[in-house]
XYZ file of C-alpha atoms in Angstrom:
225
model
C 4.489 -114.096 139.584
C 0.925 -113.405 140.772
C -2.227 -111.910 139.044
C -4.943 -110.362 141.041
C -7.665 -110.008 138.439
C -11.491 -108.413 137.506
C -14.093 -108.553 135.101
C -17.194 -106.827 135.103
C -19.274 -108.582 132.222
C -22.823 -110.377 131.031
C -22.922 -113.817 131.613
C -24.990 -116.509 129.776
C -26.024 -119.695 131.655
C -29.214 -122.040 131.253
C -32.420 -121.206 133.606
C -35.702 -123.358 132.596
C -34.210 -124.996 130.049
C -33.435 -121.321 128.344
C -30.507 -119.044 128.260
C -30.607 -116.397 130.833
C -28.599 -113.496 130.453
C -26.858 -111.534 134.033
C -24.300 -109.157 134.821
C -21.807 -110.210 136.901
C -18.660 -109.486 138.485
C -15.497 -111.991 138.542
C -12.295 -111.961 140.298
C -9.255 -114.171 140.485
C -6.476 -114.030 142.501
C -3.003 -115.963 142.161
C 0.232 -116.126 143.642
C 1.258 -113.263 146.396
C 0.409 -109.669 147.702
C 2.841 -107.262 149.527
C 1.694 -105.986 152.884
C 3.745 -103.764 155.062
C 4.508 -104.692 159.072
C 6.878 -103.336 161.830
C 9.593 -105.539 159.970
C 8.716 -103.149 156.355
C 7.441 -105.145 153.197
C 6.490 -108.554 153.292
C 5.029 -110.980 150.905
C 2.084 -112.834 151.475
C -0.055 -115.485 149.632
C -2.932 -114.674 148.499
C -6.058 -116.918 149.676
C -9.731 -117.590 150.391
C -9.440 -115.054 153.103
C -8.477 -112.104 150.467
C -11.325 -113.002 148.207
C -13.582 -113.188 151.373
C -12.367 -109.521 152.591
C -12.465 -107.920 148.576
C -15.965 -108.983 148.798
C -17.127 -107.526 152.386
C -15.599 -104.340 151.253
C -17.046 -103.835 148.413
C -20.762 -104.849 149.130
C -20.150 -102.668 152.645
C -19.911 -100.036 149.955
C -22.272 -100.196 148.577
C -24.729 -100.738 151.718
C -24.600 -104.298 152.080
C -23.910 -105.304 155.570
C -24.638 -108.528 157.284
C -22.416 -110.487 154.666
C -23.205 -114.466 155.488
C -20.576 -117.067 153.746
C -21.598 -120.040 153.882
C -20.160 -123.798 152.900
C -22.422 -126.456 151.407
C -21.958 -130.083 150.262
C -19.097 -128.939 148.600
C -16.616 -127.756 150.795
C -14.233 -125.729 148.055
C -17.011 -123.559 147.498
C -18.174 -121.081 149.392
C -21.527 -119.406 149.165
C -22.266 -115.307 149.195
C -25.733 -114.774 151.141
C -27.299 -111.827 151.717
C -30.430 -111.702 153.607
C -31.099 -115.229 152.484
C -30.034 -114.800 148.857
C -27.286 -116.158 146.927
C -25.481 -113.380 145.706
C -22.328 -114.830 144.447
C -19.813 -117.476 145.565
C -16.270 -118.061 145.803
C -14.089 -121.063 145.534
C -9.878 -122.723 145.203
C -9.895 -124.669 142.675
C -8.736 -128.265 142.503
C -5.771 -129.552 142.109
C -6.928 -131.810 139.227
C -8.444 -129.024 137.110
C -4.989 -126.646 137.525
C -3.487 -129.431 136.132
C -5.559 -130.481 133.443
C -5.175 -126.961 132.573
C -1.591 -126.757 132.744
C -1.063 -124.930 136.081
C 1.616 -126.361 138.541
C 2.730 -125.461 141.678
C 0.396 -122.493 142.855
C -3.201 -121.959 143.988
C -5.513 -120.054 142.074
C -8.815 -118.774 143.813
C -12.140 -117.002 142.316
C -15.129 -114.915 142.917
C -18.183 -114.431 141.451
C -20.997 -111.766 142.302
C -24.248 -111.699 141.027
C -24.472 -107.873 140.395
C -27.767 -107.862 139.047
C -29.015 -109.175 142.251
C -26.810 -107.690 144.609
C -28.499 -103.647 142.844
C -32.023 -104.798 143.527
C -31.491 -105.939 146.931
C -29.804 -102.433 147.171
C -32.702 -100.138 146.990
C -33.473 -96.617 146.319
C -31.654 -95.581 149.353
C -27.950 -95.668 148.298
C -26.641 -92.348 147.443
C -23.676 -92.015 144.884
C -20.957 -88.791 145.894
C -20.335 -87.371 142.469
C -17.062 -86.474 140.785
C -14.514 -84.233 142.158
C -14.893 -80.877 140.344
C -11.095 -79.627 141.257
C -7.754 -81.559 140.453
C -5.904 -82.954 142.923
C -2.123 -82.229 143.825
C 0.145 -84.979 144.953
C 3.343 -84.260 146.830
C 5.644 -86.945 148.105
C 8.270 -87.187 150.761
C 11.122 -89.474 150.849
C 11.945 -90.048 155.164
C 14.537 -92.694 156.443
C 13.652 -93.800 160.237
C 14.312 -96.371 162.266
C 13.665 -99.919 161.103
C 11.520 -100.949 163.912
C 8.862 -98.292 163.189
C 6.221 -99.310 161.364
C 4.062 -97.834 158.482
C 0.754 -97.921 159.809
C 2.231 -95.617 162.728
C 3.399 -93.288 160.325
C 0.408 -92.883 157.775
C -1.761 -92.454 161.199
C 0.416 -89.849 162.506
C -0.366 -88.243 159.132
C -4.410 -88.277 158.984
C -4.380 -87.317 162.567
C -2.915 -84.051 161.705
C -6.119 -82.206 160.478
C -5.043 -80.867 157.813
C -8.904 -80.999 156.042
C -7.074 -80.226 152.504
C -5.089 -83.714 152.645
C -7.055 -86.128 151.384
C -5.176 -89.494 151.158
C -1.934 -90.828 152.184
C 0.299 -93.815 151.326
C 3.604 -95.223 150.812
C 4.874 -96.022 147.673
C 8.115 -97.081 147.808
C 10.064 -99.200 150.648
C 13.915 -99.318 150.343
C 17.207 -100.538 152.296
C 20.371 -101.005 151.476
C 22.958 -99.256 150.027
C 23.286 -94.833 150.752
C 20.892 -96.023 154.143
C 22.454 -96.585 157.309
C 22.143 -100.177 159.248
C 18.906 -100.397 161.004
C 17.150 -97.990 159.123
C 14.898 -97.910 156.051
C 13.932 -95.615 153.263
C 9.729 -94.874 153.166
C 8.203 -92.250 150.226
C 5.219 -91.239 150.979
C 2.376 -89.843 148.670
C 0.025 -86.917 149.928
C -3.276 -86.478 148.194
C -4.558 -83.007 148.135
C -7.484 -81.663 146.805
C -10.019 -78.790 147.623
C -14.504 -78.876 146.801
C -14.434 -75.277 145.678
C -11.096 -74.442 144.326
C -8.040 -75.231 142.604
C -4.951 -75.794 145.325
C -2.158 -73.291 144.306
C 1.956 -74.354 145.722
C 1.135 -71.918 147.618
C -1.459 -73.117 149.760
C 0.194 -76.734 149.516
C 3.671 -75.920 150.601
C 2.897 -75.153 154.316
C 0.955 -77.943 154.798
C 3.357 -80.018 153.168
C 5.960 -79.079 155.600
C 3.905 -79.242 158.734
C 3.533 -82.470 158.080
C 7.427 -83.515 157.353
C 7.822 -81.625 160.778
C 5.863 -83.619 162.585
C 7.170 -87.171 161.209
C 10.484 -85.806 162.647
C 9.257 -85.202 165.364
C 7.081 -87.378 166.340
C 9.783 -90.616 164.301
C 13.217 -88.476 164.491
C 12.932 -89.195 160.756
C 15.368 -87.324 158.404
C 14.556 -86.383 154.500
C 16.028 -87.447 151.416
């Protein structure tokens, strides 16, 4: 029902009556995505705002801040501008184009970024972190909490516990139904542990994981499955 795709590829276009090759990033969205709210997991229909957020996040990670989105004569197309330079665009396909492609009853949104131009604007000051030398360890926690407890509140509590070896936490599953009491929900949380100077052992991870579980039990009255 939903698609969210990207591709990086060389693209050819006419410039001064001659073909010109450039490296571009293409993104396409259609359908919906799942988001977490205080009411649990909900569906949100894709829109140009989702593309805008993706583009802003990507360019900010590349060091390009102050991105502008400008609309011209074609209200359906939005130019992506940095320091007065057009570095891409995003649009929602018009209904007649979708019908010609036999796409019915759905919206389709696309974006294209001109990577060669973006890389030239990044300058030489950008630094990239090396890939981790040592593997990560993933451990899950499955908890049952009251339905009105926000998923993001749980993640914030985990991230604020001050464990330096905990690099990431995310909710990977949500369940309501049989075996879960009325007014409660089951969440599965993935915790990623990694050290920059050694391979971690279970003996190191277990006490940290237990402390995180204790925080969830104390702060949210969580029970464990």
